[in-house]
Short mmCIF file of C-alpha atoms in Angstrom, two decimals:
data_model
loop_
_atom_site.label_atom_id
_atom_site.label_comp_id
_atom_site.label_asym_id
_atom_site.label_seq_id
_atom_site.Cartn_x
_atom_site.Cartn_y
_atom_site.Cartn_z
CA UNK A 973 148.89 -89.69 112.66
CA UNK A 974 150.44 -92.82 114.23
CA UNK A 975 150.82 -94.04 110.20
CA UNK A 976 152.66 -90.78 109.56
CA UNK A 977 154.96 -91.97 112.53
CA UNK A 978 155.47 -95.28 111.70
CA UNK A 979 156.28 -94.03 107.95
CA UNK A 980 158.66 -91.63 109.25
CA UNK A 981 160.84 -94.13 111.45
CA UNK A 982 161.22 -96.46 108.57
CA UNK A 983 162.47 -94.09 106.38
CA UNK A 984 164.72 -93.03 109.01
CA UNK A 985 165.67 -96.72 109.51
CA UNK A 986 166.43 -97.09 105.19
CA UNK A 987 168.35 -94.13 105.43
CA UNK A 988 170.67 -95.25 109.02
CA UNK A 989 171.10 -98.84 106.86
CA UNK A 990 171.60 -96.80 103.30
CA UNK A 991 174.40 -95.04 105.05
CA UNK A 992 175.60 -97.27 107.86
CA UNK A 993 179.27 -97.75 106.19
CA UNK A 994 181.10 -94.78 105.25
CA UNK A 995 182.28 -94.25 101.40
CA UNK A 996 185.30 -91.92 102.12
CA UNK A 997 188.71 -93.60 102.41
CA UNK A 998 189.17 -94.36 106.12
CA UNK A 999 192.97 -93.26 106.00
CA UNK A 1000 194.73 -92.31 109.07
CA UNK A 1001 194.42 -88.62 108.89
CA UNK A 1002 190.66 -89.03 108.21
CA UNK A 1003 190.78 -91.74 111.65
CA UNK A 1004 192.58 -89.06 113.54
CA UNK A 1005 190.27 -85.85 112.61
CA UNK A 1006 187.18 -87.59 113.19
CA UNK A 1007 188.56 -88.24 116.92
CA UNK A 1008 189.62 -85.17 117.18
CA UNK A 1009 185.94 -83.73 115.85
CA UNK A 1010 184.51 -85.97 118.97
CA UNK A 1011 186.69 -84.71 121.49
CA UNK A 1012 186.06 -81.09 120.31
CA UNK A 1013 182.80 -81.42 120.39
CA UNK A 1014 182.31 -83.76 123.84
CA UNK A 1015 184.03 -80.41 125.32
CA UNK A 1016 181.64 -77.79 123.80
CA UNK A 1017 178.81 -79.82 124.64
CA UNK A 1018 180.34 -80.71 128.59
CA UNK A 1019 180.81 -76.84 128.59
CA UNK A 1020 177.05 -75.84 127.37
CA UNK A 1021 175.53 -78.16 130.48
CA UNK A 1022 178.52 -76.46 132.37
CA UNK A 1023 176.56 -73.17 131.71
CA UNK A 1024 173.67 -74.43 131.80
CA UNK A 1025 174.11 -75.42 135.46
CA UNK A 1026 175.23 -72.40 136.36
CA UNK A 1027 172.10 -70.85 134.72
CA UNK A 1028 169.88 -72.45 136.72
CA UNK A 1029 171.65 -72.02 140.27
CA UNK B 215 192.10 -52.85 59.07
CA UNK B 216 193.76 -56.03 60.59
CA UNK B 217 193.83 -54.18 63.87
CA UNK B 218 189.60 -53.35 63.74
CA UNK B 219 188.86 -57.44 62.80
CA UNK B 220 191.45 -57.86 66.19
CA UNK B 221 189.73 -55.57 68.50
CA UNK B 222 185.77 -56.76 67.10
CA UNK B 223 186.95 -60.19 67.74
CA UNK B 224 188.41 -59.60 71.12
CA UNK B 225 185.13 -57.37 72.03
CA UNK B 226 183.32 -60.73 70.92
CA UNK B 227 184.75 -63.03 72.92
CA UNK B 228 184.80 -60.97 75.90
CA UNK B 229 181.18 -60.24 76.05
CA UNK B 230 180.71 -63.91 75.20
CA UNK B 231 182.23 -64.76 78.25
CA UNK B 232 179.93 -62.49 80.27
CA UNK B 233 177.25 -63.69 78.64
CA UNK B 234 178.41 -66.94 80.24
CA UNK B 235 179.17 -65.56 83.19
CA UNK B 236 175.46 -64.23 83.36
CA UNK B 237 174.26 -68.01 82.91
CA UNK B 238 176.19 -69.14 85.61
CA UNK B 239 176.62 -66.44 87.83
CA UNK B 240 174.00 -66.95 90.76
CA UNK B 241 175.01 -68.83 94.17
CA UNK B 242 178.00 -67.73 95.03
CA UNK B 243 176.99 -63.79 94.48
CA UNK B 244 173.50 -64.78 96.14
CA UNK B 245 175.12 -66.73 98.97
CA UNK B 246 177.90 -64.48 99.86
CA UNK B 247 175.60 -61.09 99.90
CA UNK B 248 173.25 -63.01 102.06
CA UNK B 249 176.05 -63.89 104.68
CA UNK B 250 175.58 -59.41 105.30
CA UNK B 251 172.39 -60.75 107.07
CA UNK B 252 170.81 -58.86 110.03
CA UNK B 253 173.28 -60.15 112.67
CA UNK B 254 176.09 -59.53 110.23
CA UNK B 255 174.84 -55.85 109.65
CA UNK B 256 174.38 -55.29 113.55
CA UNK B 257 178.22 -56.70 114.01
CA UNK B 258 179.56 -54.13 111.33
CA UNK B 259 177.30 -50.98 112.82
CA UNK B 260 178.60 -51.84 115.83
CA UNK B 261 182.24 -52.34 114.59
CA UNK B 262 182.71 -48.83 113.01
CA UNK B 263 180.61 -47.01 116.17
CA UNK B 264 183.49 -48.73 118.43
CA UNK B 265 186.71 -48.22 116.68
CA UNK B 266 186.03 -45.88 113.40
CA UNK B 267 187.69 -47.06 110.67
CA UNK B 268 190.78 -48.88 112.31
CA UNK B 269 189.58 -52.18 111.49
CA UNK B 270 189.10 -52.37 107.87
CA UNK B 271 192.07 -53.93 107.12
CA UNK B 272 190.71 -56.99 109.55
CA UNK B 273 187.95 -56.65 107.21
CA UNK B 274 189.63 -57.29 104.17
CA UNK B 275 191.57 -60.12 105.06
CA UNK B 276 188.27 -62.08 105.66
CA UNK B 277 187.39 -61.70 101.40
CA UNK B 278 190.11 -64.35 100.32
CA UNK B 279 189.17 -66.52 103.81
CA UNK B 280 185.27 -66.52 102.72
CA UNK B 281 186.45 -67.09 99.07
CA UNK B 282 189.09 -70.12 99.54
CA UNK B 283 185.96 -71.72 102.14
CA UNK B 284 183.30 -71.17 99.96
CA UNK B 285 184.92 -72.16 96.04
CA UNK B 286 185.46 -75.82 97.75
CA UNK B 287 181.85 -76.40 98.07
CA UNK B 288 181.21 -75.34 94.08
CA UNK B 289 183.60 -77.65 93.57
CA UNK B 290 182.30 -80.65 95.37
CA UNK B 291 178.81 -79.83 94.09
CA UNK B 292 179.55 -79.55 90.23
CA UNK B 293 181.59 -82.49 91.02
CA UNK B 294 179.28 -85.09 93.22
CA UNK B 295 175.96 -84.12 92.15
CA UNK B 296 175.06 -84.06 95.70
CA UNK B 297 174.39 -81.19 98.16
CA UNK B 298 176.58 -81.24 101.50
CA UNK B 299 174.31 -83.00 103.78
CA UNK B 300 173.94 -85.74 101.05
CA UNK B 301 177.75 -85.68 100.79
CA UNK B 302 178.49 -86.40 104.57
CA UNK B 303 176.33 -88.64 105.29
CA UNK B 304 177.79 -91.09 102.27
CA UNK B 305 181.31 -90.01 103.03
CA UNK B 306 181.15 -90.27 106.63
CA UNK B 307 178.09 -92.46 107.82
CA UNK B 308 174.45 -92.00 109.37
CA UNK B 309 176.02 -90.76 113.03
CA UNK B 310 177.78 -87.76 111.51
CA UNK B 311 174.97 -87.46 108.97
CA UNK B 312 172.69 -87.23 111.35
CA UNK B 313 174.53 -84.30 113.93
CA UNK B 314 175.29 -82.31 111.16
CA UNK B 315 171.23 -82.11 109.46
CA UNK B 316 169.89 -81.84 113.36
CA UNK B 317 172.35 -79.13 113.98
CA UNK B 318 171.77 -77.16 110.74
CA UNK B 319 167.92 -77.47 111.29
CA UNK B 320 168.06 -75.83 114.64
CA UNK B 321 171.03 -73.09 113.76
CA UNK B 322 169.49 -72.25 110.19
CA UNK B 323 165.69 -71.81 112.37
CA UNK B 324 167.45 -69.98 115.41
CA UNK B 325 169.37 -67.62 112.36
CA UNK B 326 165.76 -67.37 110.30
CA UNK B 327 164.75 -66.10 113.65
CA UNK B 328 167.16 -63.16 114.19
CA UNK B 329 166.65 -62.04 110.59
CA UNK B 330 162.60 -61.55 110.98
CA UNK B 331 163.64 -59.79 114.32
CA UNK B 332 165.78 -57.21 112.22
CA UNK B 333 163.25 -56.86 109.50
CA UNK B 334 160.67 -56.12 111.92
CA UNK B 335 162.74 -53.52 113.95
CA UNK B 336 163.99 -52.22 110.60
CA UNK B 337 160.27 -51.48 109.53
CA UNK B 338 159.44 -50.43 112.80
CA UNK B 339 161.52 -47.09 112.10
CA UNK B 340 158.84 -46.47 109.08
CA UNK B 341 155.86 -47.33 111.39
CA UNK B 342 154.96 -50.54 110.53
CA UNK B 343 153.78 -53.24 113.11
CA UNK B 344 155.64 -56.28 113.53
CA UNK B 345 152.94 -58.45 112.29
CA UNK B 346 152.23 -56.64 109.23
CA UNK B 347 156.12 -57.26 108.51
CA UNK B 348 155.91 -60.96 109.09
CA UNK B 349 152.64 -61.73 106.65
CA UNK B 350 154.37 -59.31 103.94
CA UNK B 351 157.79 -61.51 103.99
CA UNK B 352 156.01 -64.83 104.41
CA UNK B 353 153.45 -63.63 101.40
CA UNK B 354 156.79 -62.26 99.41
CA UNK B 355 158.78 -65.34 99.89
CA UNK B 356 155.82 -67.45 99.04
CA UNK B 357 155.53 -65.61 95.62
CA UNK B 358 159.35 -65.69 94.86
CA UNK B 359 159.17 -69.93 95.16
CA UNK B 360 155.71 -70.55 94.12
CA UNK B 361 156.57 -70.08 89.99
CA UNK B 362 158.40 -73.48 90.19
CA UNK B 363 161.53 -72.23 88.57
CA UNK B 364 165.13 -72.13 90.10
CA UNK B 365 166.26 -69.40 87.42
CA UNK B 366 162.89 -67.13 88.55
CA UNK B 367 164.21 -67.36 92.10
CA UNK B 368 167.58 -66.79 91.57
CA UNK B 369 167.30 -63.45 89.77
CA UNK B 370 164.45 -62.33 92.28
CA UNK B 371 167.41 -62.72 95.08
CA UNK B 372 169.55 -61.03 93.14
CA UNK B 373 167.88 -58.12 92.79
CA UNK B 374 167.95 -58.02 96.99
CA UNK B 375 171.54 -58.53 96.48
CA UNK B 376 171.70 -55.71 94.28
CA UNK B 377 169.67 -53.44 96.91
CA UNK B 378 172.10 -54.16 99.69
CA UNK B 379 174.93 -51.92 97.77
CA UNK B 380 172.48 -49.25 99.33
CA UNK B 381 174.99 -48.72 102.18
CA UNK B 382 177.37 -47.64 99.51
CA UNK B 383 175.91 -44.04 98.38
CA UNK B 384 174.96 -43.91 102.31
CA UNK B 385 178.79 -43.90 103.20
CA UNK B 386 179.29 -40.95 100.73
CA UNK B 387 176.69 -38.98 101.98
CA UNK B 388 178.21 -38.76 105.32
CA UNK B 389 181.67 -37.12 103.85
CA UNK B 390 183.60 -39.37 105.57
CA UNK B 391 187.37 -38.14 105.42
CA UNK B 392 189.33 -40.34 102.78
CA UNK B 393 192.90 -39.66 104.39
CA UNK B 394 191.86 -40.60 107.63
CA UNK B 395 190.52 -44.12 105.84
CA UNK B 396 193.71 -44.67 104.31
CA UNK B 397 195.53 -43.39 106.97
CA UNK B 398 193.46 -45.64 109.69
CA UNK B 399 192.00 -48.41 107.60
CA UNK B 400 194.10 -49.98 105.89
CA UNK B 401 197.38 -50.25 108.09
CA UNK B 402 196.75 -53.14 110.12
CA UNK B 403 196.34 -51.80 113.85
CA UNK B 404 194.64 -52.81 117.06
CA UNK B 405 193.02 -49.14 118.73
CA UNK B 406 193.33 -49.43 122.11
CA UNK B 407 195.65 -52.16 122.22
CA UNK B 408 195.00 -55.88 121.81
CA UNK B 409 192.83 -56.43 124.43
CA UNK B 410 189.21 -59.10 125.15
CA UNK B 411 187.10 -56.50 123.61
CA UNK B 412 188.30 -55.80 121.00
CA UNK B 413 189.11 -60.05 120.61
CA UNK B 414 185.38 -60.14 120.97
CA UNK B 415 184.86 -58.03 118.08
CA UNK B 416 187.57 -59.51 115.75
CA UNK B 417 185.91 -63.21 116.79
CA UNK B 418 182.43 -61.47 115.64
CA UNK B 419 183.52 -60.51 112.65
CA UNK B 420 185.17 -63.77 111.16
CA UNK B 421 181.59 -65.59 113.01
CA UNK B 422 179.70 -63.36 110.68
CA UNK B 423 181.44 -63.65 107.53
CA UNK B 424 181.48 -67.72 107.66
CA UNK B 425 178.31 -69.23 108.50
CA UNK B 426 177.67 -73.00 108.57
CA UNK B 427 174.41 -72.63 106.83
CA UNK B 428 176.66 -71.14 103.76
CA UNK B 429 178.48 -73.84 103.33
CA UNK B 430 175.07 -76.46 102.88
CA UNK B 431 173.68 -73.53 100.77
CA UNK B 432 176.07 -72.96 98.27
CA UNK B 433 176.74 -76.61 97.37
CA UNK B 434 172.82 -77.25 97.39
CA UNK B 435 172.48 -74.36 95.05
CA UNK B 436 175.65 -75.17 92.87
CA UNK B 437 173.03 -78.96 92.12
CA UNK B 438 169.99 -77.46 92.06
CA UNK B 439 171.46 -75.09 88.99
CA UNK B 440 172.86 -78.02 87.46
CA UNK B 441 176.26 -76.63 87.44
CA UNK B 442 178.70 -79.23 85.51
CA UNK B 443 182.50 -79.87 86.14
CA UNK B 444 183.41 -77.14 83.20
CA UNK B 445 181.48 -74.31 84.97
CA UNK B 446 183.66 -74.83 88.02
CA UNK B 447 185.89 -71.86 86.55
CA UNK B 448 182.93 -69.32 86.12
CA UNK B 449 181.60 -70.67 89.57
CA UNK B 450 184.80 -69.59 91.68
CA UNK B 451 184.82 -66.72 89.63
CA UNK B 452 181.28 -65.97 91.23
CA UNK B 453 182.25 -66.75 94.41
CA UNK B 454 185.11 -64.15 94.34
CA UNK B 455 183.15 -61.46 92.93
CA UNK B 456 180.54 -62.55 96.02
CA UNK B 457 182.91 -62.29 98.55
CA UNK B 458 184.66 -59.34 97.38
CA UNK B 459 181.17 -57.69 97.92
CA UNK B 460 180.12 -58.84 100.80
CA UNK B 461 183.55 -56.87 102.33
CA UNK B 462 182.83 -53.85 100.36
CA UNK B 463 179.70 -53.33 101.69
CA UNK B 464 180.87 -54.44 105.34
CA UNK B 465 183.52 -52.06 104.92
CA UNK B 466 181.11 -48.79 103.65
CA UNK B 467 178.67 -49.99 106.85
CA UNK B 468 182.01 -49.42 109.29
CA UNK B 469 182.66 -46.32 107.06
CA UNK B 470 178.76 -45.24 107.77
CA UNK B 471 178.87 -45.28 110.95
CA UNK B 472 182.60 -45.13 111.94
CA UNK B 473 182.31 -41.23 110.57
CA UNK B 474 179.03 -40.45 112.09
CA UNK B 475 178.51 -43.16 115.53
CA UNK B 476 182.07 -42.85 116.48
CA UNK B 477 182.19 -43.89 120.44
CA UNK B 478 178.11 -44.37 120.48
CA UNK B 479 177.55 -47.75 122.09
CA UNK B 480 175.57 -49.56 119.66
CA UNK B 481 173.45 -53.14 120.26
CA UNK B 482 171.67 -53.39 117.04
CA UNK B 483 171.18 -51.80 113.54
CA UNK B 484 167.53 -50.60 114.01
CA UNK B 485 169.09 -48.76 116.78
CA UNK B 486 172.18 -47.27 114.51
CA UNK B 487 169.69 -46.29 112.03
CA UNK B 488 167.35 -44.76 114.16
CA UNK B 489 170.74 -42.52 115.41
CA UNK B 490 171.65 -41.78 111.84
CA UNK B 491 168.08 -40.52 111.23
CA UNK B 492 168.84 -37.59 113.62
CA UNK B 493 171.92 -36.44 112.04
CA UNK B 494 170.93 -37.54 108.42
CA UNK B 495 167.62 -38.54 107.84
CA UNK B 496 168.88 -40.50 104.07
CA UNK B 497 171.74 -41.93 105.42
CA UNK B 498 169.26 -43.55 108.43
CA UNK B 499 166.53 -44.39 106.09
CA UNK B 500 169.06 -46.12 104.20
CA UNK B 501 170.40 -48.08 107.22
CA UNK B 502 166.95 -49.25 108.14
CA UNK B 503 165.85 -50.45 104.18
CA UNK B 504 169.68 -52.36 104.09
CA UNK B 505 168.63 -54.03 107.23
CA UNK B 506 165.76 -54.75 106.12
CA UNK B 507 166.84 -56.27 102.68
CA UNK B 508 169.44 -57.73 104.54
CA UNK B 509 167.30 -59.87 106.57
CA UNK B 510 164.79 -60.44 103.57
CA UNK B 511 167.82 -62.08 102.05
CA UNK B 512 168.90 -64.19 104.67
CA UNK B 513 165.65 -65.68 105.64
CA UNK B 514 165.32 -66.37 101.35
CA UNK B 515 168.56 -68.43 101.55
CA UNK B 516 168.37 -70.04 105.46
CA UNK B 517 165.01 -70.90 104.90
CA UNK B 518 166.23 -73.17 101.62
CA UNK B 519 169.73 -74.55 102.87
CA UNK B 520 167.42 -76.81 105.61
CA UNK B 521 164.79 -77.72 102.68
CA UNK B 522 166.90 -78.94 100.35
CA UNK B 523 169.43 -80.69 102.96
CA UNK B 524 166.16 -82.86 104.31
CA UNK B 525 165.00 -83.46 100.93
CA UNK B 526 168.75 -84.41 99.61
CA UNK B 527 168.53 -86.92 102.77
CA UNK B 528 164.84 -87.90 102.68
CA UNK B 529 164.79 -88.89 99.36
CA UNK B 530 161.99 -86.40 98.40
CA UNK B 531 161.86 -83.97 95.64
CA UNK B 532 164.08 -80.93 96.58
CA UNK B 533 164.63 -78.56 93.54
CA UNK B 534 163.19 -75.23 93.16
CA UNK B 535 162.46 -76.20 89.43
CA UNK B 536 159.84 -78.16 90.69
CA UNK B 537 156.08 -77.06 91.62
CA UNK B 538 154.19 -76.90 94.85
CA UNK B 539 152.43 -80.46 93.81
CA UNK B 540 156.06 -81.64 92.72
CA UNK B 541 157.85 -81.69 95.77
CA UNK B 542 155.22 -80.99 98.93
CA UNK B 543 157.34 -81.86 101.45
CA UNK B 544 160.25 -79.40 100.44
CA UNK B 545 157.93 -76.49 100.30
CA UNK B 546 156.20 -78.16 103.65
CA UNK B 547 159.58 -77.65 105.61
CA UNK B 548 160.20 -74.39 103.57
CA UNK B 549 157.06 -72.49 104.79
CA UNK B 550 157.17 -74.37 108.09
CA UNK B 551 160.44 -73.14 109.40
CA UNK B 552 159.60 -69.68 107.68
CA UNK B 553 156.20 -69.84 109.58
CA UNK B 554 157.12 -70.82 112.75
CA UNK B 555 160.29 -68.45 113.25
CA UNK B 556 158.27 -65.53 111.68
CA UNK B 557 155.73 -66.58 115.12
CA UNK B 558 158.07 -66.41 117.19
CA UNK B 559 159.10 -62.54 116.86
CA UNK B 560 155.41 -61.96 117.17
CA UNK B 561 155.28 -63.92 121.29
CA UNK B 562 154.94 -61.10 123.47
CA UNK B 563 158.07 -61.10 125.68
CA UNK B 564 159.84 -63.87 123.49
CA UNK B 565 163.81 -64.06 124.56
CA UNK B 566 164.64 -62.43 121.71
CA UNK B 567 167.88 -61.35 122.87
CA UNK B 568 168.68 -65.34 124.34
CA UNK B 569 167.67 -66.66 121.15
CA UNK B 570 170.44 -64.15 119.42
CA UNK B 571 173.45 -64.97 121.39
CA UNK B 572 172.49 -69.12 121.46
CA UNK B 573 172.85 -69.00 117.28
CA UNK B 574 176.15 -68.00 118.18
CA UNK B 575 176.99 -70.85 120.78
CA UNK B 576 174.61 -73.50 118.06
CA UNK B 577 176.73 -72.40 115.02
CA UNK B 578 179.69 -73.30 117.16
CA UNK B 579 179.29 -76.72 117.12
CA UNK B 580 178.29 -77.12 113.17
CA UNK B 581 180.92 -75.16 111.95
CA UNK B 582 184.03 -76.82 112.99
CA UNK B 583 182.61 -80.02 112.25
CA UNK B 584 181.22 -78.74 108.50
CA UNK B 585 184.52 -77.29 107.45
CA UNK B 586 186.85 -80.44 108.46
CA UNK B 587 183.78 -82.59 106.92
CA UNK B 588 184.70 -80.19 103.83
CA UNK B 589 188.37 -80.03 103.65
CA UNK B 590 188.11 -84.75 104.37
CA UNK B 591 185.65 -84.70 101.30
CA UNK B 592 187.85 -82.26 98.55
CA UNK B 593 190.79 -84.87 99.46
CA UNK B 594 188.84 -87.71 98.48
CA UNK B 595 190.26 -89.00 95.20
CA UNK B 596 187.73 -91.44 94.25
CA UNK B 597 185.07 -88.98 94.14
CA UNK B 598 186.64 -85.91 93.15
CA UNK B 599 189.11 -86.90 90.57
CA UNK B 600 191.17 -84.17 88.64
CA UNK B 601 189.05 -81.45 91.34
CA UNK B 602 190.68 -83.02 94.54
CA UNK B 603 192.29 -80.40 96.48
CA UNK B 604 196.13 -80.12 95.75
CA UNK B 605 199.08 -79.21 98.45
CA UNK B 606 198.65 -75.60 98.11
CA UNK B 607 194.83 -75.25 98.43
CA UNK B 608 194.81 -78.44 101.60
CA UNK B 609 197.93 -75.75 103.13
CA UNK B 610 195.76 -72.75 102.57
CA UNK B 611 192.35 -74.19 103.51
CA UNK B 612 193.72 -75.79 106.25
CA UNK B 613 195.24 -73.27 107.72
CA UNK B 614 192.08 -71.05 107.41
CA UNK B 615 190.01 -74.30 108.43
CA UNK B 616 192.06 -74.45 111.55
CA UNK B 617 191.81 -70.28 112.64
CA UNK B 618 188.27 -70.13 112.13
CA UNK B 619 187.67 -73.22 114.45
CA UNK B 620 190.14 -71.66 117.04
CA UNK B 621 188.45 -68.13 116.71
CA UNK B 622 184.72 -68.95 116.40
CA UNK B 623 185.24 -71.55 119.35
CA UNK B 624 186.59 -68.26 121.60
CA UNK B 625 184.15 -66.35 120.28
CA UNK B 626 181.26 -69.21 121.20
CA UNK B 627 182.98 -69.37 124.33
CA UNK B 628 182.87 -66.06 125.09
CA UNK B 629 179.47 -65.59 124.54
CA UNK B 630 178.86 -68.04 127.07
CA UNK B 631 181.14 -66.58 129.78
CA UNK B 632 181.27 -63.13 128.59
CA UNK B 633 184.07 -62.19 131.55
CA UNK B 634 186.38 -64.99 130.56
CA UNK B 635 188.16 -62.14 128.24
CA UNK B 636 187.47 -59.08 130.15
#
């Protein structure tokens, strides 16, 4: 079991160094949607614990 | 004479090019039916029970939105090679990589849920008990991958595809009035004014017809067939005729129960069937065996898009053309999702109805992020070459890109805090 483990975080680790650059063109538009994509999602996820909150009061 | 050597030799080449067509047809027509799942067949019952047939015409707007979405990812497949959690996590790096496989492993499981909790209240109607309905689809589903051939599956799902036109002699039986769908459907109109409701329902709609498990589906598909840069033509072509299916049958489910449900308040299929069945038994039997092919053919598709995506990403062997001893691991996380969300229909008091509406609020956050990922990837020159998208299709896909993220954010939204658009 603790093998299976171990095997499983190096293969996550190959796969984080495989694809630690990315391979699309980093052009501005690119820059500026993958912002935007964090900022979208920072307020979905800020409104789900929002909920969540309220769920549990 | 000249004129019979003309007409064999145009009969020729035209049934040459179905032939063709017959080769290649496959993911797009298997994908696209599959997006009527059981939450897609709930949201059109409950559609045409609410407002008749006054919103068909939304209804056919959403065929050349779910084709110009869905041709890019043929495209990029036949193109890269590579299905489209392989494809963002080279074009954009491990972190986004990495959100978008977690999120499509929980929203594909949360969706493979909701369609064994349709097939089981679909097959309730005839009498059968839950658990009998999850062994039979687990058993079924095991059979349909276990021959170790892509092609074997392919046709198996169409012939579900094929059963879910079953709404369509349904919709005739009722005698619905064909003025009154002219007349009603297909002038755009908003009955009762343009008001949160009926929002809601437009927002449920478009969240139904574009999935994000669709998207990693269709491109996975479009490798695993081995589709090559020349089929591209033939593969759009599939994709349209999909698409243009999925509508019609949306549109003869509205027609179903628009003429027959009109103002009944409905909150699932089973339950639209089961009203049917007192008016016309058919026409409710044939509710109840749609859902439940509808479902069938979801869980067939969702169940895959997650296998091959971790075995695209893991390195292991991930094509249906390969045996049980082949590729372990892919059928490992096939039958363990399909296992595990089949179990959890079965938990006595499960929150069935929690786990329904947070699919909605999941898919939320994958979609957005899967179609700009999408639209990034077709305008990347190096890889795509000649296939790159051009002015017209980045102004058309945008534009669509940008209204579904807008709409399926309110709708998300709204399922959260369902006052906000009271």
């Amino acid at each position: 079991m603790a093998n299976t483990f171990k095997n499983l975080a190096l293969k996550i680790k190959a796969i984080n160094l495989r694809y630690s650059q990315p391979h699309i063109e980093m052009s501005k538009g690119v820059k500026i949607s993958l912002v935007a994509l964090r900022i979208y999602l920072l307020f979905l996820v800020s409104l789900m614990v929002y909920k969540f909150i309220l769920l549990l009061q | 004479m000249n004129f019979f050597s003309k007409l064999y030799y145009r009969l020729r080449k035209s049934w040459k090019a179905v032939q063709l067509y017959l080769v290649i047809a496959g993911p797009g027509l298997v994908v696209m039916i599959a997006d009527n799942d059981a939450g897609g067949i709930t949201t059109y019952a409950a559609t045409g029970a609410k407002y008749g047939y006054n919103l068909i015409w939304f209804l056919l707007i959403l065929i050349p939105v779910a084709y110009y979405v869905q041709e890019m990812t043929v495209r990029l497949g036949a193109v890269t090679k590579r299905g489209h959690a392989e494809a963002i996590f080279d074009g954009f790096g491990a972190f986004w990589g990495w959100f978008s496989l977690i999120d499509l492993m929980i929203v594909d499981w949360l969706t493979l849920v909701t369609e064994f909790i349709g097939m089981t209240a679909a097959l309730q109607i005839f009498g059968v008990p839950p658990w009998l309905t999850v062994v039979g689809v687990i058993a079924l589903m095991a059979m349909i991958v276990i021959h170790g051939r892509y092609w074997t599956w392919e046709k198996i799902a169409m012939l579900f595809c094929a059963l879910n036109l079953i709404y369509i002699p349904g919709a005739f039986m009722v005698h619905p009035s064909v003025s009154q769908i002219i007349g009603d459907g297909l002038i755009p109109n908003f009955p009762g004014g343009f008001n949160g409701q009926l929002f809601f329902f437009l927002m449920a709609n478009i969240g139904t017809t574009i999935a994000p498990w669709m998207l990693f589906f269709q491109q996975s598909s479009v490798v695993d067939k081995g589709l090559q840069e020349k089929d591209i033509p033939w593969g759009k072509f599939d994709t349209l005729l999909g698409s243009t299916l999925t509508i019609v049958v949306a549109i003869f489910i509205v027609i179903v129960t628009g003429t027959v449900l009109k103002g009944v308040e409905i909150d699932s299929a089973s339950q639209a069937a089961e009203h049917l069945m007192q008016s016309n038994h058919y026409v409710g039997t044939f509710m109840a065996i749609g859902l439940f092919d509808a479902g069938l053919l979801g869980a067939i598709c969702i169940s895959l898009a997650s296998s091959w995506a971790f075995g695209e990403i893991f390195g292991w062997a991930h094509s249906l053309n390969q045996k049980i001893k082949e590729a372990p691991w892919f059928y490992a996380s096939y039958f363990f999702t399909l296992i595990t969300a089949g179990l959890i229909v079965l938990i006595p008091n499960a929150p069935l109805v929690l786990i329904t509406l947070f699919v909605q609020v999941i898919a939320v956050t994958l979609l957005p992020a899967a179609l700009v990922f999408l639209i990034l990837l077709l305008n990347d020159k190096k890889h795509m070459g000649i296939y790159c998208n051009t002015l017209s299709q980045n102004l058309i896909g945008g534009f669509i890109v940008v209204s579904i993220v807008i709409l399926s954010t309110l709708y998300g939204v709204s399922v959260m805090f369902p006052t906000l658009f009271a």
